[in-house]
């Protein structure tokens, strides 16, 4: 019983340390919404235009529901590109999309772009080949790639001279990828989330199994994007077809607070920083997350005290 009590306290201590680490890691990053690279219904203004995006090819827009890059018809290509480059150093892009159609055979897929080129129809999921920058592909049709389960999500970095290996579903270009069987015609909202930190990593998570359940697809090492890169989406169909819909796009700038320390406050500020600003920086670390951590610690102390008191009473009774 004594061993059980000690084990319980160790588990509580481990849980507290884990919560503290998670809170500290999250508190060191601030999120700033980027309206210029986000998109939601209604997608068009009163002039039937989008303020921040251009679209073309076979793309059609139903303002209350979706941006349809391709319809469920053969030989279609459509694209949607931001008018302004994404200049954030670190960012997170979350896209809700839907790939669906009639019949058992379907294709070809869609892409998310962070490239120097923009708004050009082409042969790589509806956009141009020989691109410069990042392409993340959701490939729903298998050509010649044995041993890989489709649909397949993969990333490729282009340098303006390398062609996409279309015959082998990008096998020669892939830097990372994962199978995502069930992402087409899923019963829940399908989403993909790209998180990029300059000179650190690109992480891709997908949601398609159940609402709120994110599955890590892959995480790369450092990737260098062009200094001018536009956010875009495209899709294509061949002899087989599907509807490829964009439901919403949410883009955030991920600002790393370099003055953050493990104690939850800022380091010594630069000269000229007033006392009021120092106080505000320290308050940033004292958010609701720190309150949550304190509640967890308090709960652990209460539970530990209760267990200790119970053990004490049991020992006292055992003596008599």
XYZ file of N, CA, C and O in Angstrom, residues 35-150:
464
model
N -5.436 38.090 -42.080
C -6.671 38.154 -42.852
C -6.400 38.109 -44.354
O -7.187 37.577 -45.129
N -5.255 38.662 -44.762
C -4.929 38.739 -46.182
C -4.699 37.371 -46.810
O -4.712 37.239 -48.040
N -4.499 36.337 -45.976
C -4.258 34.999 -46.499
C -5.234 33.979 -45.913
O -4.969 32.778 -45.924
N -6.352 34.477 -45.414
C -7.425 33.623 -44.923
C -8.630 33.759 -45.844
O -8.731 34.712 -46.629
N -9.550 32.809 -45.735
C -10.682 32.783 -46.664
C -11.829 32.008 -46.032
O -11.622 30.930 -45.468
N -13.035 32.569 -46.118
C -14.220 31.888 -45.612
C -15.449 32.464 -46.297
O -15.395 33.524 -46.938
N -16.562 31.765 -46.175
C -17.807 32.213 -46.791
C -18.318 33.476 -46.097
O -18.181 33.608 -44.879
N -18.900 34.429 -46.843
C -19.027 34.441 -48.308
C -17.687 34.803 -48.959
O -16.984 35.690 -48.488
N -17.327 34.099 -49.991
C -16.001 34.228 -50.580
C -15.856 35.446 -51.490
O -14.734 35.843 -51.808
N -16.973 36.025 -51.898
C -16.955 37.155 -52.833
C -17.615 38.367 -52.211
O -18.510 38.248 -51.377
N -17.182 39.556 -52.649
C -17.797 40.792 -52.192
C -18.954 41.167 -53.110
O -19.358 40.387 -53.981
N -19.469 42.380 -52.955
C -20.627 42.821 -53.740
C -20.321 42.937 -55.227
O -21.231 42.905 -56.061
N -19.042 43.074 -55.576
C -18.645 43.147 -56.990
C -18.297 41.778 -57.563
O -17.708 41.688 -58.648
N -18.628 40.714 -56.805
C -18.355 39.345 -57.227
C -16.858 39.103 -57.414
O -16.427 38.368 -58.304
N -16.078 39.741 -56.567
C -14.631 39.552 -56.569
C -14.164 39.220 -55.153
O -14.854 39.512 -54.167
N -12.995 38.616 -55.064
C -12.369 38.363 -53.773
C -11.303 39.426 -53.533
O -10.497 39.718 -54.427
N -11.307 40.002 -52.344
C -10.385 41.096 -52.061
C -8.936 40.636 -52.051
O -8.045 41.356 -52.505
N -8.702 39.428 -51.565
C -7.331 38.987 -51.360
C -6.901 37.822 -52.248
O -5.743 37.426 -52.208
N -7.812 37.268 -53.037
C -7.477 36.104 -53.856
C -7.935 36.287 -55.299
O -8.960 36.917 -55.562
N -7.154 35.701 -56.204
C -7.547 35.556 -57.604
C -7.856 34.095 -57.866
O -7.284 33.201 -57.228
N -8.742 33.842 -58.812
C -9.053 32.459 -59.159
C -9.214 32.356 -60.677
O -9.493 33.341 -61.373
N -8.974 31.138 -61.179
C -9.049 30.973 -62.625
C -9.127 29.518 -63.024
O -9.274 28.623 -62.196
N -9.012 29.278 -64.327
C -9.187 27.935 -64.853
C -10.649 27.541 -64.768
O -11.537 28.330 -65.101
N -10.908 26.341 -64.294
C -12.283 25.844 -64.168
C -12.872 26.082 -62.780
O -13.915 25.514 -62.446
N -12.225 26.929 -61.987
C -12.714 27.214 -60.637
C -14.052 27.932 -60.670
O -14.244 28.889 -61.433
N -14.972 27.457 -59.855
C -16.252 28.140 -59.674
C -16.467 28.367 -58.181
O -15.943 27.616 -57.343
N -17.222 29.406 -57.847
C -17.423 29.759 -56.445
C -18.906 29.826 -56.137
O -19.665 30.514 -56.820
N -19.293 29.093 -55.129
C -20.629 29.228 -54.551
C -20.445 29.934 -53.224
O -19.936 29.359 -52.263
N -20.830 31.192 -53.210
C -20.420 32.098 -52.136
C -20.802 31.614 -50.747
O -20.116 31.921 -49.777
N -21.869 30.856 -50.613
C -22.306 30.432 -49.283
C -21.765 29.073 -48.870
O -22.023 28.624 -47.748
N -20.982 28.410 -49.779
C -20.565 27.051 -49.455
C -19.091 26.766 -49.697
O -18.408 26.270 -48.795
N -18.565 27.042 -50.881
C -17.233 26.554 -51.216
C -16.632 27.291 -52.398
O -17.321 27.996 -53.146
N -15.308 27.090 -52.547
C -14.594 27.402 -53.782
C -14.284 26.056 -54.420
O -13.509 25.272 -53.871
N -14.891 25.789 -55.574
C -14.712 24.491 -56.232
C -13.631 24.624 -57.302
O -13.827 25.249 -58.336
N -12.480 24.001 -57.011
C -11.356 24.094 -57.940
C -11.618 23.289 -59.205
O -11.253 23.721 -60.314
N -12.184 22.105 -59.059
C -12.643 21.321 -60.210
C -13.982 20.702 -59.864
O -14.242 20.358 -58.701
N -14.811 20.541 -60.878
C -16.054 19.801 -60.717
C -15.807 18.344 -61.072
O -14.739 17.977 -61.570
N -16.783 17.519 -60.783
C -16.669 16.084 -61.051
C -16.861 15.818 -62.544
O -17.828 15.177 -62.971
N -15.902 16.323 -63.326
C -15.917 16.174 -64.781
C -14.491 15.954 -65.260
O -13.547 16.448 -64.654
N -14.317 15.239 -66.351
C -12.961 14.971 -66.845
C -12.257 16.225 -67.336
O -12.893 17.218 -67.731
N -10.941 16.190 -67.275
C -10.054 17.188 -67.899
C -10.324 18.612 -67.420
O -10.466 19.546 -68.217
N -10.360 18.780 -66.108
C -10.535 20.116 -65.541
C -9.293 20.518 -64.752
O -8.595 19.689 -64.168
N -9.029 21.834 -64.726
C -7.919 22.412 -63.967
C -8.379 23.730 -63.377
O -8.938 24.569 -64.088
N -8.165 23.924 -62.100
C -8.564 25.170 -61.467
C -7.582 25.594 -60.395
O -6.875 24.756 -59.824
N -7.518 26.888 -60.129
C -6.580 27.401 -59.136
C -7.155 28.587 -58.373
O -8.095 29.251 -58.840
N -6.561 28.841 -57.207
C -6.903 29.958 -56.334
C -5.610 30.426 -55.692
O -4.942 29.640 -55.022
N -5.229 31.698 -55.917
C -3.948 32.197 -55.399
C -4.133 33.546 -54.710
O -4.934 34.386 -55.138
N -3.352 33.733 -53.644
C -3.376 35.007 -52.936
C -2.795 36.109 -53.813
O -1.899 35.871 -54.623
N -3.316 37.290 -53.634
C -2.806 38.443 -54.393
C -1.532 38.999 -53.766
O -0.718 39.625 -54.458
N -1.378 38.784 -52.482
C -0.209 39.302 -51.772
C 0.696 38.140 -51.367
O 0.206 37.053 -51.040
N 1.994 38.345 -51.349
C 2.901 37.280 -50.880
C 2.767 37.097 -49.375
O 2.418 38.034 -48.645
N 3.042 35.886 -48.933
C 3.046 35.587 -47.505
C 4.439 35.909 -46.967
O 5.401 35.188 -47.228
N 4.543 36.990 -46.232
C 5.853 37.482 -45.787
C 6.204 37.042 -44.372
O 7.296 37.335 -43.895
N 5.294 36.374 -43.688
C 5.569 35.926 -42.319
C 6.730 34.936 -42.310
O 6.835 34.067 -43.181
N 7.602 35.068 -41.336
C 8.740 34.162 -41.203
C 8.299 32.789 -40.733
O 8.752 31.758 -41.239
N 7.395 32.767 -39.760
C 6.825 31.529 -39.234
C 5.308 31.621 -39.366
O 4.720 32.669 -39.064
N 4.677 30.546 -39.788
C 3.238 30.628 -40.029
C 2.563 29.274 -39.849
O 3.200 28.232 -39.810
N 1.238 29.350 -39.745
C 0.409 28.148 -39.686
C -0.783 28.360 -40.599
O -1.462 29.389 -40.534
N -1.023 27.396 -41.480
C -2.129 27.464 -42.428
C -3.014 26.246 -42.205
O -2.551 25.102 -42.298
N -4.276 26.482 -41.899
C -5.242 25.393 -41.719
C -6.300 25.502 -42.808
O -6.944 26.540 -42.954
N -6.479 24.432 -43.538
C -7.397 24.419 -44.680
C -8.449 23.339 -44.467
O -8.117 22.170 -44.243
N -9.708 23.740 -44.540
C -10.778 22.752 -44.600
C -11.137 22.553 -46.062
O -11.366 23.524 -46.793
N -11.176 21.319 -46.492
C -11.425 21.011 -47.897
C -12.301 19.767 -47.976
O -12.559 19.083 -46.982
N -12.757 19.473 -49.190
C -13.577 18.276 -49.392
C -13.318 17.737 -50.787
O -13.423 18.470 -51.776
N -12.948 16.457 -50.850
C -12.759 15.773 -52.125
C -13.820 14.686 -52.208
O -13.866 13.785 -51.361
N -14.670 14.770 -53.219
C -15.796 13.839 -53.311
C -16.299 13.786 -54.750
O -16.001 14.657 -55.563
N -17.052 12.744 -55.042
C -17.593 12.599 -56.383
C -18.357 11.300 -56.524
O -18.492 10.519 -55.580
N -18.874 11.065 -57.737
C -19.642 9.870 -58.029
C -18.720 8.738 -58.485
O -17.643 8.975 -59.012
N -19.154 7.508 -58.277
C -18.431 6.365 -58.803
C -17.305 5.899 -57.908
O -16.943 6.536 -56.913
N -16.727 4.769 -58.273
C -15.651 4.156 -57.498
C -14.265 4.580 -57.958
O -13.293 4.427 -57.226
N -14.151 5.067 -59.186
C -12.869 5.521 -59.717
C -12.851 7.033 -59.719
O -13.824 7.680 -60.115
N -11.714 7.617 -59.312
C -11.674 9.065 -59.148
C -10.235 9.559 -59.257
O -9.287 8.792 -59.182
N -10.086 10.852 -59.425
C -8.767 11.462 -59.528
C -8.898 12.937 -59.891
O -10.001 13.420 -60.153
N -7.808 13.687 -59.941
C -6.463 13.205 -59.672
C -5.956 13.664 -58.306
O -5.162 12.989 -57.678
N -6.389 14.855 -57.872
C -5.962 15.365 -56.583
C -5.849 16.882 -56.571
O -6.212 17.565 -57.530
N -5.304 17.400 -55.468
C -5.183 18.842 -55.292
C -3.866 19.178 -54.619
O -3.149 18.293 -54.143
N -3.533 20.467 -54.606
C -2.243 20.916 -54.078
C -2.392 22.214 -53.301
O -3.296 23.020 -53.563
N -1.486 22.392 -52.350
C -1.329 23.658 -51.618
C 0.053 24.176 -51.953
O 1.040 23.437 -51.890
N 0.135 25.466 -52.283
C 1.391 26.036 -52.785
C 1.876 27.193 -51.928
O 1.076 28.013 -51.461
N 3.179 27.280 -51.759
C 3.884 28.478 -51.286
C 5.012 28.686 -52.275
O 6.133 28.209 -52.083
N 4.733 29.417 -53.349
C 5.656 29.493 -54.477
C 5.823 30.918 -54.984
O 4.984 31.789 -54.753
N 6.923 31.101 -55.694
C 7.205 32.390 -56.323
C 6.249 32.646 -57.483
O 5.873 33.776 -57.755
N 5.866 31.574 -58.182
C 4.910 31.691 -59.271
C 3.488 31.687 -58.716
O 3.225 31.128 -57.646
N 2.570 32.261 -59.450
C 1.185 32.293 -59.008
C 0.233 32.367 -60.206
O 0.601 32.826 -61.284
N -0.979 31.882 -59.965
C -2.088 32.094 -60.895
C -1.788 31.632 -62.310
O -2.070 32.340 -63.273
N -1.212 30.444 -62.439
C -0.901 29.899 -63.761
C -1.359 28.449 -63.831
O -0.967 27.626 -62.997
N -2.193 28.140 -64.811
C -2.649 26.772 -65.008
C -1.510 25.917 -65.546
O -0.703 26.373 -66.360
N -1.430 24.657 -65.062
C -0.356 23.792 -65.509
C -0.661 22.331 -65.271
O -1.800 21.950 -64.975
N 0.374 21.509 -65.342
C 0.215 20.058 -65.337
C 0.426 19.410 -63.976
O 0.332 18.187 -63.864
N 0.727 20.182 -62.960
C 0.941 19.621 -61.615
C -0.268 19.971 -60.748
O -0.360 21.071 -60.211
N -1.195 19.072 -60.705
C -2.429 19.277 -59.955
C -3.073 20.623 -60.289
O -3.543 21.350 -59.406
N -3.046 20.958 -61.561
C -3.713 22.161 -62.032
C -2.875 23.412 -62.035
O -3.330 24.466 -62.482
N -1.638 23.335 -61.535
C -0.763 24.509 -61.516
C 0.522 24.198 -62.279
O 0.746 23.082 -62.735
N 1.384 25.214 -62.383
C 2.547 25.121 -63.255
C 3.637 24.201 -62.717
O 3.834 24.085 -61.505
N 4.335 23.539 -63.638
C 5.504 22.738 -63.297
C 6.722 23.653 -63.218
O 6.637 24.849 -63.494
N 7.865 23.106 -62.829
C 9.093 23.891 -62.679
C 8.887 25.086 -61.750
O 9.380 26.185 -62.003
N 8.159 24.850 -60.699
C 7.867 25.923 -59.749
C 9.046 26.116 -58.797
O 9.913 25.252 -58.642
N 9.038 27.256 -58.143
C 10.055 27.563 -57.135
C 9.369 27.772 -55.796
O 8.618 28.733 -55.621
N 9.627 26.855 -54.871
C 8.995 26.951 -53.565
C 8.474 25.606 -53.113
O 8.994 24.549 -53.475
N 7.408 25.644 -52.308
C 6.861 24.451 -51.665
C 5.534 24.053 -52.283
O 4.661 24.888 -52.516
N 5.394 22.749 -52.533
C 4.115 22.186 -52.931
C 3.762 21.029 -52.015
O 4.592 20.157 -51.761
N 2.548 21.026 -51.488
C 2.039 19.908 -50.689
C 0.867 19.317 -51.460
O -0.116 20.011 -51.727
N 0.973 18.049 -51.821
C 0.025 17.423 -52.735
C -0.835 16.397 -52.011
O -0.335 15.589 -51.227
N -2.120 16.413 -52.306
C -3.055 15.381 -51.851
C -3.439 14.594 -53.093
O -4.328 14.985 -53.856
N -2.737 13.502 -53.318
C -2.859 12.715 -54.546
C -3.852 11.575 -54.320
O -3.643 10.725 -53.449
N -4.929 11.560 -55.114
C -5.971 10.555 -54.913
C -5.942 9.444 -55.950
O -6.699 8.477 -55.831
N -5.083 9.567 -56.959
C -5.029 8.532 -57.998
C -3.622 7.960 -58.099
O -2.646 8.696 -58.265
N -3.515 6.665 -58.016
C -2.226 5.981 -58.050
C -1.849 5.646 -59.481
O -2.578 4.953 -60.188
N -0.671 6.112 -59.916
C -0.156 5.787 -61.245
C 0.769 4.572 -61.161
O 0.327 3.442 -61.308
N 2.045 4.815 -60.911
C 3.013 3.728 -60.803
C 3.874 3.934 -59.558
O 4.987 4.442 -59.635
N 3.333 3.548 -58.438
C 4.087 3.655 -57.193
C 3.718 2.485 -56.287
O 2.906 2.621 -55.367
N 4.273 1.321 -56.548
C 3.937 0.126 -55.765
C 4.350 0.262 -54.305
O 5.326 0.923 -53.972
N 3.555 -0.352 -53.450
C 3.861 -0.355 -52.030
C 3.365 0.850 -51.270
O 3.589 0.953 -50.059
N 2.695 1.776 -51.952
C 2.193 2.992 -51.306
C 0.670 2.995 -51.372
O 0.085 2.765 -52.432
N 0.033 3.242 -50.225
C -1.423 3.286 -50.142
C -1.900 4.701 -50.483
O -1.379 5.686 -49.952
N -2.891 4.805 -51.377
C -3.456 6.093 -51.758
C -4.860 6.217 -51.184
O -5.520 5.213 -50.944
